Amino acid sequence: MSTDAPDDRPTAEQTPEAPEPRPEPADGASRAGAGVRTGVAKLGWTRREPGSRRFPRITRSIARPEGGGRAAAGDAPAPARQWPMLLVISLVGLGLILTAFDVTRVGTLLVGVALLVGAGLRWWLPSVGMLAVRSRFTDLVTYTVLGVVIVVLALMQQPGPWLELPFLDRTLHFTVD
């Protein structure tokens, strides 16, 4: 049954060309696994195999760190949503102010304690906002190691150290002599 009415479908000249999918490698291996297609599926790229937790070989975007969500509800004001980060920054700021007023040992101790508080918040809270920078494990290790080193150095500060570690004293004298 033929009609003389014009066809509403666009002609080849009117149709925008869709990007062609890239060919699979010759050895039969897929680029990032076959199966679940997300994001750039229209281009023929795949992310990972179904049921696989393995990350794709090619990173196309940056994922938010685990626990990087808001620490309070979305309708709360910005300071309330980021209270863990503000707490750590406030403690570091207070420590720096004390150091500026020549209370260096207490100020430096406060900076180290602030990092340890940040590690504790990162460990216990499911969402810590901007305090989450990397993965939970990496943040914990980084905050804890830096906090402990700063606290130990503050306790060893001269004159009249609150903590004396003989092996460090011998090491210093060995390297200076």
PDB file of C-alpha atoms in Angstrom:
ATOM      1  CA  MET A   1       0.000   0.000   0.000  1.00  0.00           C
ATOM      2  CA  SER A   2       1.720   3.101  -1.207  1.00  0.00           C
ATOM      3  CA  THR A   3       0.861   6.646  -0.254  1.00  0.00           C
ATOM      4  CA  ASP A   4       1.949   9.830  -1.868  1.00  0.00           C
ATOM      5  CA  ALA A   5       2.309  11.587   1.515  1.00  0.00           C
ATOM      6  CA  PRO A   6       5.866  12.598   2.366  1.00  0.00           C
ATOM      7  CA  ASP A   7       7.682  10.411   4.879  1.00  0.00           C
ATOM      8  CA  ASP A   8       8.308  12.136   8.251  1.00  0.00           C
ATOM      9  CA  ARG A   9      11.589  10.293   8.837  1.00  0.00           C
ATOM     10  CA  PRO A  10      14.738  12.376   8.317  1.00  0.00           C
ATOM     11  CA  THR A  11      16.834  11.650   5.275  1.00  0.00           C
ATOM     12  CA  ALA A  12      20.501  10.710   5.368  1.00  0.00           C
ATOM     13  CA  GLU A  13      21.515  14.360   4.914  1.00  0.00           C
ATOM     14  CA  GLN A  14      19.390  15.460   7.913  1.00  0.00           C
ATOM     15  CA  THR A  15      20.460  12.702  10.319  1.00  0.00           C
ATOM     16  CA  PRO A  16      23.385  13.631  12.573  1.00  0.00           C
ATOM     17  CA  GLU A  17      26.058  10.981  12.466  1.00  0.00           C
ATOM     18  CA  ALA A  18      26.428   9.004  15.655  1.00  0.00           C
ATOM     19  CA  PRO A  19      29.966   8.208  16.715  1.00  0.00           C
ATOM     20  CA  GLU A  20      31.035   4.758  15.653  1.00  0.00           C
ATOM     21  CA  PRO A  21      31.982   2.357  18.421  1.00  0.00           C
ATOM     22  CA  ARG A  22      35.642   1.501  18.608  1.00  0.00           C
ATOM     23  CA  PRO A  23      36.546  -1.973  17.441  1.00  0.00           C
ATOM     24  CA  GLU A  24      37.474  -4.673  19.930  1.00  0.00           C
ATOM     25  CA  PRO A  25      41.165  -5.565  20.147  1.00  0.00           C
ATOM     26  CA  ALA A  26      42.321  -8.280  17.741  1.00  0.00           C
ATOM     27  CA  ASP A  27      43.345 -10.694  20.488  1.00  0.00           C
ATOM     28  CA  GLY A  28      39.738 -10.918  21.714  1.00  0.00           C
ATOM     29  CA  ALA A  29      40.413  -9.233  25.078  1.00  0.00           C
ATOM     30  CA  SER A  30      37.967  -6.518  26.012  1.00  0.00           C
ATOM     31  CA  ARG A  31      39.121  -3.059  27.022  1.00  0.00           C
ATOM     32  CA  ALA A  32      37.553  -2.911  30.456  1.00  0.00           C
ATOM     33  CA  GLY A  33      35.411  -6.018  30.521  1.00  0.00           C
ATOM     34  CA  ALA A  34      32.193  -6.866  28.785  1.00  0.00           C
ATOM     35  CA  GLY A  35      28.776  -6.491  30.267  1.00  0.00           C
ATOM     36  CA  VAL A  36      27.603  -3.558  32.335  1.00  0.00           C
ATOM     37  CA  ARG A  37      27.693  -0.392  30.259  1.00  0.00           C
ATOM     38  CA  THR A  38      27.577   2.984  31.943  1.00  0.00           C
ATOM     39  CA  GLY A  39      28.354   6.552  31.025  1.00  0.00           C
ATOM     40  CA  VAL A  40      29.868   6.222  27.603  1.00  0.00           C
ATOM     41  CA  ALA A  41      27.937   3.126  26.561  1.00  0.00           C
ATOM     42  CA  LYS A  42      26.730   4.916  23.446  1.00  0.00           C
ATOM     43  CA  LEU A  43      30.299   4.979  22.195  1.00  0.00           C
ATOM     44  CA  GLY A  44      30.719   1.255  22.682  1.00  0.00           C
ATOM     45  CA  TRP A  45      32.928   1.424  25.760  1.00  0.00           C
ATOM     46  CA  THR A  46      32.268  -0.855  28.711  1.00  0.00           C
ATOM     47  CA  ARG A  47      33.175  -0.379  32.330  1.00  0.00           C
ATOM     48  CA  ARG A  48      33.369  -3.781  33.980  1.00  0.00           C
ATOM     49  CA  GLU A  49      32.094  -7.296  33.904  1.00  0.00           C
ATOM     50  CA  PRO A  50      28.737  -8.060  35.509  1.00  0.00           C
ATOM     51  CA  GLY A  51      29.132  -8.844  39.186  1.00  0.00           C
ATOM     52  CA  SER A  52      32.781  -7.707  39.205  1.00  0.00           C
ATOM     53  CA  ARG A  53      33.983  -5.272  41.849  1.00  0.00           C
ATOM     54  CA  ARG A  54      37.222  -4.655  39.984  1.00  0.00           C
ATOM     55  CA  PHE A  55      37.752  -1.086  38.805  1.00  0.00           C
ATOM     56  CA  PRO A  56      38.033  -0.414  35.087  1.00  0.00           C
ATOM     57  CA  ARG A  57      41.503  -0.230  33.547  1.00  0.00           C
ATOM     58  CA  ILE A  58      40.887   3.266  32.227  1.00  0.00           C
ATOM     59  CA  THR A  59      39.709   5.900  34.702  1.00  0.00           C
ATOM     60  CA  ARG A  60      37.298   8.369  33.149  1.00  0.00           C
ATOM     61  CA  SER A  61      36.186  10.328  36.197  1.00  0.00           C
ATOM     62  CA  ILE A  62      36.986  10.872  39.862  1.00  0.00           C
ATOM     63  CA  ALA A  63      34.890   9.073  42.441  1.00  0.00           C
ATOM     64  CA  ARG A  64      33.991  10.763  45.691  1.00  0.00           C
ATOM     65  CA  PRO A  65      35.908   9.241  48.632  1.00  0.00           C
ATOM     66  CA  GLU A  66      34.070   6.747  50.783  1.00  0.00           C
ATOM     67  CA  GLY A  67      32.375   8.730  53.542  1.00  0.00           C
ATOM     68  CA  GLY A  68      32.670  11.969  51.580  1.00  0.00           C
ATOM     69  CA  GLY A  69      28.971  12.743  51.856  1.00  0.00           C
ATOM     70  CA  ARG A  70      27.525  15.503  53.999  1.00  0.00           C
ATOM     71  CA  ALA A  71      27.914  15.142  57.754  1.00  0.00           C
ATOM     72  CA  ALA A  72      24.453  16.658  58.285  1.00  0.00           C
ATOM     73  CA  ALA A  73      21.223  16.797  56.301  1.00  0.00           C
ATOM     74  CA  GLY A  74      21.211  18.618  52.976  1.00  0.00           C
ATOM     75  CA  ASP A  75      18.846  21.324  54.238  1.00  0.00           C
ATOM     76  CA  ALA A  76      21.227  22.266  57.065  1.00  0.00           C
ATOM     77  CA  PRO A  77      23.430  25.342  56.603  1.00  0.00           C
ATOM     78  CA  ALA A  78      26.900  24.791  55.111  1.00  0.00           C
ATOM     79  CA  PRO A  79      28.844  25.004  58.415  1.00  0.00           C
ATOM     80  CA  ALA A  80      26.604  22.359  59.974  1.00  0.00           C
ATOM     81  CA  ARG A  81      27.121  20.056  56.991  1.00  0.00           C
ATOM     82  CA  GLN A  82      30.913  20.303  57.322  1.00  0.00           C
ATOM     83  CA  TRP A  83      31.275  20.308  61.115  1.00  0.00           C
ATOM     84  CA  PRO A  84      34.000  17.600  61.267  1.00  0.00           C
ATOM     85  CA  MET A  85      36.297  19.592  58.994  1.00  0.00           C
ATOM     86  CA  LEU A  86      35.517  22.834  60.821  1.00  0.00           C
ATOM     87  CA  LEU A  87      36.330  21.193  64.171  1.00  0.00           C
ATOM     88  CA  VAL A  88      39.742  19.999  62.960  1.00  0.00           C
ATOM     89  CA  ILE A  89      40.532  23.350  61.303  1.00  0.00           C
ATOM     90  CA  SER A  90      39.496  25.225  64.461  1.00  0.00           C
ATOM     91  CA  LEU A  91      41.798  23.108  66.629  1.00  0.00           C
ATOM     92  CA  VAL A  92      44.702  23.594  64.214  1.00  0.00           C
ATOM     93  CA  GLY A  93      44.002  27.349  64.094  1.00  0.00           C
ATOM     94  CA  LEU A  94      43.963  27.579  67.895  1.00  0.00           C
ATOM     95  CA  GLY A  95      47.233  25.638  68.021  1.00  0.00           C
ATOM     96  CA  LEU A  96      48.833  27.999  65.517  1.00  0.00           C
ATOM     97  CA  ILE A  97      47.623  31.047  67.467  1.00  0.00           C
ATOM     98  CA  LEU A  98      49.122  29.622  70.678  1.00  0.00           C
ATOM     99  CA  THR A  99      52.367  28.964  68.834  1.00  0.00           C
ATOM    100  CA  ALA A 100      52.395  32.559  67.573  1.00  0.00           C
ATOM    101  CA  PHE A 101      52.012  33.801  71.181  1.00  0.00           C
ATOM    102  CA  ASP A 102      55.100  31.787  72.185  1.00  0.00           C
ATOM    103  CA  VAL A 103      53.266  28.888  73.814  1.00  0.00           C
ATOM    104  CA  THR A 104      54.894  26.629  71.271  1.00  0.00           C
ATOM    105  CA  ARG A 105      54.756  23.277  73.023  1.00  0.00           C
ATOM    106  CA  VAL A 106      51.042  23.455  73.814  1.00  0.00           C
ATOM    107  CA  GLY A 107      50.253  24.918  70.392  1.00  0.00           C
ATOM    108  CA  THR A 108      52.150  22.185  68.566  1.00  0.00           C
ATOM    109  CA  LEU A 109      50.550  19.531  70.759  1.00  0.00           C
ATOM    110  CA  LEU A 110      47.156  20.949  69.840  1.00  0.00           C
ATOM    111  CA  VAL A 111      47.962  20.702  66.105  1.00  0.00           C
ATOM    112  CA  GLY A 112      48.947  17.032  66.531  1.00  0.00           C
ATOM    113  CA  VAL A 113      45.860  16.309  68.623  1.00  0.00           C
ATOM    114  CA  ALA A 114      43.699  17.961  65.942  1.00  0.00           C
ATOM    115  CA  LEU A 115      45.031  15.493  63.368  1.00  0.00           C
ATOM    116  CA  LEU A 116      44.342  12.603  65.747  1.00  0.00           C
ATOM    117  CA  VAL A 117      40.800  13.933  66.268  1.00  0.00           C
ATOM    118  CA  GLY A 118      40.431  14.023  62.485  1.00  0.00           C
ATOM    119  CA  ALA A 119      41.537  10.378  62.322  1.00  0.00           C
ATOM    120  CA  GLY A 120      39.024   9.464  65.017  1.00  0.00           C
ATOM    121  CA  LEU A 121      36.176  11.252  63.241  1.00  0.00           C
ATOM    122  CA  ARG A 122      37.139   9.579  59.963  1.00  0.00           C
ATOM    123  CA  TRP A 123      37.054   6.184  61.699  1.00  0.00           C
ATOM    124  CA  TRP A 124      33.783   6.536  63.620  1.00  0.00           C
ATOM    125  CA  LEU A 125      31.527   8.665  61.447  1.00  0.00           C
ATOM    126  CA  PRO A 126      30.008   7.285  58.250  1.00  0.00           C
ATOM    127  CA  SER A 127      30.055  10.699  56.518  1.00  0.00           C
ATOM    128  CA  VAL A 128      32.563  13.399  57.384  1.00  0.00           C
ATOM    129  CA  GLY A 129      32.158  15.782  54.465  1.00  0.00           C
ATOM    130  CA  MET A 130      35.323  17.430  53.218  1.00  0.00           C
ATOM    131  CA  LEU A 131      37.425  15.677  55.869  1.00  0.00           C
ATOM    132  CA  ALA A 132      37.286  12.653  53.570  1.00  0.00           C
ATOM    133  CA  VAL A 133      40.016  13.256  51.020  1.00  0.00           C
ATOM    134  CA  ARG A 134      41.032   9.773  49.939  1.00  0.00           C
ATOM    135  CA  SER A 135      39.891   6.297  50.860  1.00  0.00           C
ATOM    136  CA  ARG A 136      39.046   5.734  54.528  1.00  0.00           C
ATOM    137  CA  PHE A 137      42.174   3.609  55.073  1.00  0.00           C
ATOM    138  CA  THR A 138      44.523   6.154  53.489  1.00  0.00           C
ATOM    139  CA  ASP A 139      42.978   9.029  55.443  1.00  0.00           C
ATOM    140  CA  LEU A 140      43.270   7.113  58.712  1.00  0.00           C
ATOM    141  CA  VAL A 141      46.914   6.221  58.128  1.00  0.00           C
ATOM    142  CA  THR A 142      47.816   9.745  57.015  1.00  0.00           C
ATOM    143  CA  TYR A 143      46.054  11.577  59.846  1.00  0.00           C
ATOM    144  CA  THR A 144      47.290   9.134  62.488  1.00  0.00           C
ATOM    145  CA  VAL A 145      50.944   9.045  61.412  1.00  0.00           C
ATOM    146  CA  LEU A 146      51.200  12.817  61.039  1.00  0.00           C
ATOM    147  CA  GLY A 147      49.353  13.400  64.327  1.00  0.00           C
ATOM    148  CA  VAL A 148      51.577  10.986  66.291  1.00  0.00           C
ATOM    149  CA  VAL A 149      54.783  12.416  64.784  1.00  0.00           C
ATOM    150  CA  ILE A 150      53.755  15.993  65.596  1.00  0.00           C
ATOM    151  CA  VAL A 151      52.731  15.066  69.162  1.00  0.00           C
ATOM    152  CA  VAL A 152      55.997  13.171  69.801  1.00  0.00           C
ATOM    153  CA  LEU A 153      58.086  16.028  68.405  1.00  0.00           C
ATOM    154  CA  ALA A 154      56.151  18.529  70.547  1.00  0.00           C
ATOM    155  CA  LEU A 155      56.801  16.414  73.642  1.00  0.00           C
ATOM    156  CA  MET A 156      60.526  16.270  72.801  1.00  0.00           C
ATOM    157  CA  GLN A 157      60.826  20.021  72.229  1.00  0.00           C
ATOM    158  CA  GLN A 158      63.804  21.686  73.934  1.00  0.00           C
ATOM    159  CA  PRO A 159      64.438  23.107  76.508  1.00  0.00           C
ATOM    160  CA  GLY A 160      63.131  20.762  79.162  1.00  0.00           C
ATOM    161  CA  PRO A 161      61.522  18.039  77.038  1.00  0.00           C
ATOM    162  CA  TRP A 162      58.509  16.241  78.493  1.00  0.00           C
ATOM    163  CA  LEU A 163      59.586  13.072  76.671  1.00  0.00           C
ATOM    164  CA  GLU A 164      63.113  11.784  76.197  1.00  0.00           C
ATOM    165  CA  LEU A 165      63.904   9.000  73.752  1.00  0.00           C
ATOM    166  CA  PRO A 166      67.508   7.821  74.293  1.00  0.00           C
ATOM    167  CA  PHE A 167      67.859   6.111  70.912  1.00  0.00           C
ATOM    168  CA  LEU A 168      67.098   9.403  69.140  1.00  0.00           C
ATOM    169  CA  ASP A 169      69.665  11.207  71.291  1.00  0.00           C
ATOM    170  CA  ARG A 170      72.342   8.637  70.385  1.00  0.00           C
ATOM    171  CA  THR A 171      71.387   8.896  66.708  1.00  0.00           C
ATOM    172  CA  LEU A 172      71.690  12.676  66.784  1.00  0.00           C
ATOM    173  CA  HIS A 173      75.093  12.577  68.493  1.00  0.00           C
ATOM    174  CA  PHE A 174      76.303   9.901  66.053  1.00  0.00           C
ATOM    175  CA  THR A 175      75.347  11.960  63.022  1.00  0.00           C
ATOM    176  CA  VAL A 176      76.719  15.270  64.426  1.00  0.00           C
ATOM    177  CA  ASP A 177      80.055  13.888  65.689  1.00  0.00           C
TER     178      ASP A 177
END
